[in-house]
Tab-separated table of C-alpha atoms in Angstrom:
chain	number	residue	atom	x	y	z
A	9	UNK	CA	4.656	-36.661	-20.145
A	10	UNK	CA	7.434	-34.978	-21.646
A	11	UNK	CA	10.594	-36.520	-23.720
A	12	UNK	CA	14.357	-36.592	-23.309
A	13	UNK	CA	15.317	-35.006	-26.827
A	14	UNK	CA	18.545	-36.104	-26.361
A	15	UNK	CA	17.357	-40.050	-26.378
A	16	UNK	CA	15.532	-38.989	-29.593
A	17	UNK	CA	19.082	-37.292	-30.963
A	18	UNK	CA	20.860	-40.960	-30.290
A	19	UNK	CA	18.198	-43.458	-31.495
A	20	UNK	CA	17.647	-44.668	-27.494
A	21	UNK	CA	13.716	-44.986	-26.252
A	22	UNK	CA	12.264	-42.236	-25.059
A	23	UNK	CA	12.522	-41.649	-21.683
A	24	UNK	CA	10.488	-38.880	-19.380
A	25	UNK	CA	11.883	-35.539	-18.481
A	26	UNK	CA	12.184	-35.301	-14.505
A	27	UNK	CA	8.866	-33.287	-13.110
A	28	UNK	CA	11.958	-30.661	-11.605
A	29	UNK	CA	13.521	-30.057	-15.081
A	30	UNK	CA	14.470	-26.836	-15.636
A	31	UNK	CA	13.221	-26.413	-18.971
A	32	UNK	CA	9.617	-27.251	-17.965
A	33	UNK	CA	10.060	-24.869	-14.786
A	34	UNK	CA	11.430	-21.929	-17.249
A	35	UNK	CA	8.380	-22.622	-19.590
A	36	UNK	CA	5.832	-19.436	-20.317
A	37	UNK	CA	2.627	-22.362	-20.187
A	38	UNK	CA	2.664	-25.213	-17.833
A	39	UNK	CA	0.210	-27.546	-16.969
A	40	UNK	CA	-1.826	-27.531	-13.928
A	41	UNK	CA	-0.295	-31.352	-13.175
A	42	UNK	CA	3.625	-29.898	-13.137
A	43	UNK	CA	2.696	-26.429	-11.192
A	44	UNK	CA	1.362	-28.682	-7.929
A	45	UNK	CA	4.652	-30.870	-8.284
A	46	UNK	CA	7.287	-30.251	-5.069
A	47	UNK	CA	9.675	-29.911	-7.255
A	48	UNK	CA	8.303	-27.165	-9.396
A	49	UNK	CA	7.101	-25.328	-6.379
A	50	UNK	CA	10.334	-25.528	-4.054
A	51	UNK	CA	12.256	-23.931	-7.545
A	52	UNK	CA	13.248	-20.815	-7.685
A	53	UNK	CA	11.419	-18.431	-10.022
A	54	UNK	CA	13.604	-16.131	-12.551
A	55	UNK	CA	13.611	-12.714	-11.292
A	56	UNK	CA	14.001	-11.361	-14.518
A	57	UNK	CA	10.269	-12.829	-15.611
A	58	UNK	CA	8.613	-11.805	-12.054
A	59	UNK	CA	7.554	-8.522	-13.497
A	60	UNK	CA	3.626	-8.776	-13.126
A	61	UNK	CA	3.882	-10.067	-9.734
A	62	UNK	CA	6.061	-7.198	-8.504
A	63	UNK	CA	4.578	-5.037	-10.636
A	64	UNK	CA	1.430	-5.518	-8.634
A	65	UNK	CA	3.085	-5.524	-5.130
A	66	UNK	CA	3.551	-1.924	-6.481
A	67	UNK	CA	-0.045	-1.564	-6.835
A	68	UNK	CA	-1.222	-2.604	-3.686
A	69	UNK	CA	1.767	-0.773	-2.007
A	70	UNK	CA	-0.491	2.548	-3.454
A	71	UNK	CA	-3.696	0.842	-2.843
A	72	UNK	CA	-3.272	0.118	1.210
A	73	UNK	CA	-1.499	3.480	1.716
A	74	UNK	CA	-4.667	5.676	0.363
A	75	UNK	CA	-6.873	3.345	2.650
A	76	UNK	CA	-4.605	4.486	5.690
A	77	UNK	CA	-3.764	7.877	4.771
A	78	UNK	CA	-7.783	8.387	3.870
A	79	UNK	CA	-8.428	7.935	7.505
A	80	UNK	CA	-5.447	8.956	9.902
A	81	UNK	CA	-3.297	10.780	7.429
A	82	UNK	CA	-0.405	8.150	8.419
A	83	UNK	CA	1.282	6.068	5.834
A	84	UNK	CA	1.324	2.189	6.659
A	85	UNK	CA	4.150	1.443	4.087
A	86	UNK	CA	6.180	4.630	3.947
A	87	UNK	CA	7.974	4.184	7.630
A	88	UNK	CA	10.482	7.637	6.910
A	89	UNK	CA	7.442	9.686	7.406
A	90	UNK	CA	6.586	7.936	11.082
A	91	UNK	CA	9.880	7.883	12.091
A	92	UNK	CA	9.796	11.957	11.916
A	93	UNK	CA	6.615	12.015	13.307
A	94	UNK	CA	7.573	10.241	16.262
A	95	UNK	CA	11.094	12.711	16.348
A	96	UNK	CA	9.052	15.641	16.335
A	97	UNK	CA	6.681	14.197	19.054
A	98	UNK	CA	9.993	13.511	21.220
A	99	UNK	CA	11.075	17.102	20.567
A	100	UNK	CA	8.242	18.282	21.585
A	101	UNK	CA	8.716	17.687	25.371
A	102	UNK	CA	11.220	19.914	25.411
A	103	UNK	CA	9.136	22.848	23.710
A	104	UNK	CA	8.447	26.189	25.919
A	105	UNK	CA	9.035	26.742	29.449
A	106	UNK	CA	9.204	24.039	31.882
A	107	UNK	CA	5.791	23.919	33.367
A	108	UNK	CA	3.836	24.549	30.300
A	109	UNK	CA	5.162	21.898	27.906
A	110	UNK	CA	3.219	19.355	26.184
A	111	UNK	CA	3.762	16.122	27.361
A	112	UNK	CA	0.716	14.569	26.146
A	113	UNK	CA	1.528	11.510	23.236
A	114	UNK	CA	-1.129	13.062	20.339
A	115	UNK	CA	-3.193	10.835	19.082
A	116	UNK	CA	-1.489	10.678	15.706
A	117	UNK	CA	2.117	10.029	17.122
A	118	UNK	CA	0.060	7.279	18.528
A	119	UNK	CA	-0.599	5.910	15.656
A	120	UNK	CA	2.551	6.313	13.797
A	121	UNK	CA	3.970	4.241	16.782
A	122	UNK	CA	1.771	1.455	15.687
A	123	UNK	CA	2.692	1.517	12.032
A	124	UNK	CA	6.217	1.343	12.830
A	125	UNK	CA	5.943	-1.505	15.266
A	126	UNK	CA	3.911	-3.339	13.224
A	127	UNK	CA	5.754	-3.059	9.975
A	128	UNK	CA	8.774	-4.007	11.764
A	129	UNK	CA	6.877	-7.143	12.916
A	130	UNK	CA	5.934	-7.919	9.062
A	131	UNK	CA	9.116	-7.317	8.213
A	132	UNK	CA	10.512	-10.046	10.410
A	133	UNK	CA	8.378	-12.550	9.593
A	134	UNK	CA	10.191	-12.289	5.945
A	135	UNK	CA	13.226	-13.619	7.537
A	136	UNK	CA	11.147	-16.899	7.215
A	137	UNK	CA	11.894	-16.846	3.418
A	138	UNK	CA	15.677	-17.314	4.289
A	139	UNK	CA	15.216	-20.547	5.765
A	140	UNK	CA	12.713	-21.764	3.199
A	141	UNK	CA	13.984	-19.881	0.221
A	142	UNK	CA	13.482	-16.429	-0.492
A	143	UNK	CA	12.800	-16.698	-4.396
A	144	UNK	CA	11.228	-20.528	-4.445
A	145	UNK	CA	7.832	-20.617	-5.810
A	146	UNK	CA	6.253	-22.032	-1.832
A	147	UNK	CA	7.283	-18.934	0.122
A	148	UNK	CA	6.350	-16.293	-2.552
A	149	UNK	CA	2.840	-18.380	-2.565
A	150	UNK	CA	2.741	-18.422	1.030
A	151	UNK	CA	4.283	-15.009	2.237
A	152	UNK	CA	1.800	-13.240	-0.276
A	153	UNK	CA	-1.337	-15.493	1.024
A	154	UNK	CA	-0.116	-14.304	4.732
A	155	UNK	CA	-0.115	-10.547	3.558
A	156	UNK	CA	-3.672	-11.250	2.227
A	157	UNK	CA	-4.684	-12.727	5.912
A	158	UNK	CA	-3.390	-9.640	7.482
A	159	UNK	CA	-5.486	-7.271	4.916
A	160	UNK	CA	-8.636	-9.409	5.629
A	161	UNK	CA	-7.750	-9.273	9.377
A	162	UNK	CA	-7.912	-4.994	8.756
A	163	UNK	CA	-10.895	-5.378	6.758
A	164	UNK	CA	-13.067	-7.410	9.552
A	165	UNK	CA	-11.192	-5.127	12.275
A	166	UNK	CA	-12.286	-1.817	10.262
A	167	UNK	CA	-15.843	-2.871	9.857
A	168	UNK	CA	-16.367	-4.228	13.405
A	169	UNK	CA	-14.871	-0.374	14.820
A	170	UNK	CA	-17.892	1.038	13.250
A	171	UNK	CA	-15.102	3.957	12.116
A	172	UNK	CA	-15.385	6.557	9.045
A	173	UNK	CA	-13.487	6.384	6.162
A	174	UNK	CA	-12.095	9.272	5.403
A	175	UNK	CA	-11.203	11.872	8.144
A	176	UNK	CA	-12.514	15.499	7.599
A	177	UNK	CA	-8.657	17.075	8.527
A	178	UNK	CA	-5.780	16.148	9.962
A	179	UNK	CA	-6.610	17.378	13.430
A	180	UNK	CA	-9.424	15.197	13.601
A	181	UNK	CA	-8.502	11.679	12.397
A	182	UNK	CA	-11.378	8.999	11.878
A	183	UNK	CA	-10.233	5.871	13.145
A	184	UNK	CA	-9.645	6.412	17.444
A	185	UNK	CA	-10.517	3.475	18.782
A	186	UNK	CA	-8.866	-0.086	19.781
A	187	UNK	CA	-10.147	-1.848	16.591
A	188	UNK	CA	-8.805	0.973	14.389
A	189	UNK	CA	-5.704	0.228	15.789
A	190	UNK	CA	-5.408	-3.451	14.993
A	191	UNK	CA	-6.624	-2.027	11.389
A	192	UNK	CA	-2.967	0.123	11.346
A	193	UNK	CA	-1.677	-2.783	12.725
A	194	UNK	CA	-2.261	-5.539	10.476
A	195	UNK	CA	-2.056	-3.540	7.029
A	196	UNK	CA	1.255	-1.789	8.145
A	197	UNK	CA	2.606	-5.354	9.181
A	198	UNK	CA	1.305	-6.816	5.427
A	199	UNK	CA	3.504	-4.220	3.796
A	200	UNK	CA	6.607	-4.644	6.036
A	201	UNK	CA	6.304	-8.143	4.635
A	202	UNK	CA	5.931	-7.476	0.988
A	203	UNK	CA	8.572	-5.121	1.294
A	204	UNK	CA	11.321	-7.696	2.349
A	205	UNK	CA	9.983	-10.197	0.012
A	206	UNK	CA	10.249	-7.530	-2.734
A	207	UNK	CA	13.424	-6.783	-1.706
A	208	UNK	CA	14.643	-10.567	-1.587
A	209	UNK	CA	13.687	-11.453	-5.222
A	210	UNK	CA	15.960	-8.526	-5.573
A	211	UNK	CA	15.111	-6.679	-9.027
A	212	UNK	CA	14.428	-2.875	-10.484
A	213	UNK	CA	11.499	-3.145	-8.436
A	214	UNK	CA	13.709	-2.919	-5.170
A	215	UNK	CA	10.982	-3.377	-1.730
A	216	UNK	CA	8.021	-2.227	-4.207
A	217	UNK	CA	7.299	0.260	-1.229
A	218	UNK	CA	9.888	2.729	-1.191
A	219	UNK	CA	9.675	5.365	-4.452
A	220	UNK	CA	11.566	8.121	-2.944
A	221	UNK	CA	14.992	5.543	-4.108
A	222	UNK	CA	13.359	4.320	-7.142
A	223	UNK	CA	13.078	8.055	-8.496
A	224	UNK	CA	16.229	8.426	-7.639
A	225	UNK	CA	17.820	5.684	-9.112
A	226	UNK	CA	15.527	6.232	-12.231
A	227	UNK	CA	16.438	10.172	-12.704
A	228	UNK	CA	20.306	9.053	-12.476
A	229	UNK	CA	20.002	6.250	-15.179
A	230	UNK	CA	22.337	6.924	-18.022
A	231	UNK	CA	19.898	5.192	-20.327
A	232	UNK	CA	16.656	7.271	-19.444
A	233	UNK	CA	16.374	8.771	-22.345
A	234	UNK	CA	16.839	6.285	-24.593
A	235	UNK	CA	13.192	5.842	-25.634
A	236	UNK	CA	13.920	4.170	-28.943
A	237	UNK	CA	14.854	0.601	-27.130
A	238	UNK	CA	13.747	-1.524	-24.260
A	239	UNK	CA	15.721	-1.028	-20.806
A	240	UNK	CA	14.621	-2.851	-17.779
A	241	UNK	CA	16.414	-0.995	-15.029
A	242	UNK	CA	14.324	2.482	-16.537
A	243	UNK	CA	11.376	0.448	-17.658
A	244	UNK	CA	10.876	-1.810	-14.533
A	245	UNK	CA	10.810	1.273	-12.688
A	246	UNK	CA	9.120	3.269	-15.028
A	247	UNK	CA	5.984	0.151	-14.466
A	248	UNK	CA	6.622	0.347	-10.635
A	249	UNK	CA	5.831	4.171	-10.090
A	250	UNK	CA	2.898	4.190	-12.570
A	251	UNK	CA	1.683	0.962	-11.131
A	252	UNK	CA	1.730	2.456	-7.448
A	253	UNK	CA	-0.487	5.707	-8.499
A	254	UNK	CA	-2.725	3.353	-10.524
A	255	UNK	CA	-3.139	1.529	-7.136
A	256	UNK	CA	-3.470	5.055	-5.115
A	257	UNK	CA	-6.121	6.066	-7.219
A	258	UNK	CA	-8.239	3.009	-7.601
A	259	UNK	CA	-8.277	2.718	-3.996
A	260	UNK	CA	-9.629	6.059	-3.086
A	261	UNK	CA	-11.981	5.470	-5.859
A	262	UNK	CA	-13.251	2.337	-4.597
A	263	UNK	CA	-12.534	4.157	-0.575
A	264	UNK	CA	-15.248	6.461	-1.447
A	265	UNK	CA	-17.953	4.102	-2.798
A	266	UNK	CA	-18.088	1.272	-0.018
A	267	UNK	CA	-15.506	2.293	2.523
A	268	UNK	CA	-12.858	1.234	4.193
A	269	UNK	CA	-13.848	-2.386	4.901
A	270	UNK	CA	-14.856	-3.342	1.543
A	271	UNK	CA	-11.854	-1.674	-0.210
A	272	UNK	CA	-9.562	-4.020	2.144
A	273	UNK	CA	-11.364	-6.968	1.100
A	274	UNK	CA	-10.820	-6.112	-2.508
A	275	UNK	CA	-7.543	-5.660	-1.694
A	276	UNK	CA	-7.561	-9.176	0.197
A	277	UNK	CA	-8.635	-10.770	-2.657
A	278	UNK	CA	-6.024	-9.052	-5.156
A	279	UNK	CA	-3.090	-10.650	-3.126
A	280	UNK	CA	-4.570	-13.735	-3.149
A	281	UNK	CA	-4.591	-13.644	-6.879
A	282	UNK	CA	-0.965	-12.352	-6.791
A	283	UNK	CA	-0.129	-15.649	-4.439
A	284	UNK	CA	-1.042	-17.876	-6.711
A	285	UNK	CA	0.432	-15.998	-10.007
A	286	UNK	CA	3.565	-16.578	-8.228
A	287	UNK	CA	3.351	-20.228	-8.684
A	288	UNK	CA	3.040	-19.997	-12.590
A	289	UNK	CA	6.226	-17.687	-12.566
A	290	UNK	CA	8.725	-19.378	-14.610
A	291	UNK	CA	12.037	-20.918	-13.273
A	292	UNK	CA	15.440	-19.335	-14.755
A	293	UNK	CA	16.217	-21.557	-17.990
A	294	UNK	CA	18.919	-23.775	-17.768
A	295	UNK	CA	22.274	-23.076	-19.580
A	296	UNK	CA	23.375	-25.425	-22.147
């Protein structure tokens, strides 16, 4: 139990520090007995100290993408890309003479559909955090743990289609049927919600999906440069970018040794190890 210092200070009995003070919350170590308190896990966490966490959103964010791409060549995270995709397949009705246009919807326009959808969906479901709390310690814990159902629901979906992994080029993508579907589905709809939740916490690490702004933002820093001191808005980013191709490049790794299904529930168990990290995130210390 801990101790009022100020009781100490004025020669009054000790008396115990509430379970919610925001001391204990902003602690680096706390005990197993004040992280399962309510009031430690309906705090807010500091984003300033939620670097690992992000840091490996960022990591799966590469590691779901190189499952999806592996397969259908169609990013689940990285929605500009489908959003052409389905422009061009809209243009194309209007290619060549009437009579011989294609008005067939291609397989992969198909399936860039689906992402989009889906991610949208995930996406939504983030605007649960707003009611809840977007940076409290329950909804990271439980918006994470739902992105890790949705991977495991890709993983059982992926093995049960009986699909390849890995197409052999991009006319001929592996995963065609229903269950590879649901696969696009539910991955694409676990990074629409990490990216909102990413977003919410609101740090260098922006959605932990979208690079193309990061690079930006990180190329027009007026501190890059400095390499001789510490500067989170180049540094966080810096971590974010190499964390994502660390991801990319584990996945494929892994991709390539047991397949798709097994590198999904790798991945499933990864985010549930992020959910729970989230609850040992310290609270933003309290200003004296």
């Amino acid at each position: 139990m801990a101790v009022s210092s100020s009781s100490l200070e004025k020669g009054q009995p000790p008396r115990p520090t509430p379970l919610g003070d925001p001391d204990r919350d902003s602690a680096l170590w706390m005990a197993p007995t004040t992280v399962l308190t309510k009031a430690h896990i309906m705090s807010e966490v500091d984003p300033e100290r939620s670097t690992f966490p992000l840091a490996a959103y960022c990591f799966m964010t590469g590691f779901i993408n190189v499952v999806c791409f592996s397969a259908i060549f169609v990013w689940c995270a990285f929605q500009t890309g489908n959003t052409v995709q389905l422009a061009i397949a809209l243009a194309r009705l209007f290619q060549g003479p009437p009579g011989q246009r294609d008005t067939t919807f291609h397989l992969p326009d198909k399936l860039a559909l689906t992402s989009l959808l889906t991610f949208i969906f995930g996406a939504f479901l983030g605007r649960i955090g707003d009611k809840i709390g977007a940076k409290t310690r329950f909804w990271l814990f439980l918006g994470t743990m739902i992105q890790a159902l949705f991977t495991m629901a890709a993983a059982i979906c992926i093995w049960k289609s009986g699909q390849p992994s890995i197409a052999d080029a991009r006319s001929d993508v592996a995963w065609t049927n229903a269950l590879a579907f649901a696969t696009v589905g539910f991955m694409s709809a676990s990074m629409g919600l990490q990216g909102i939740m990413g977003k919410r916490v609101n740090t260098q690490f922006a959605t932990t999906i979208v690079l193309t702004t990061v690079w930006c933002e990180l190329m027009a820093d007026p501190k890059l440069f400095k390499l001789n001191s510490l500067i989170r808005s180049r540094d966080h980013k810096v971590i974010g970018v190499f964390t994502l191709f660390v991801g990319g490049f584990a996945s494929r790794a892994i991709l390539q040794a047991i397949g798709s299904a097994g590198t999904l529930g790798i991945g499933c168990g990864i985010r549930v190890l992020v959910a729970v990290w989230w609850l040992f995130v310290p609270g933003k210390p309290s200003k004296k």
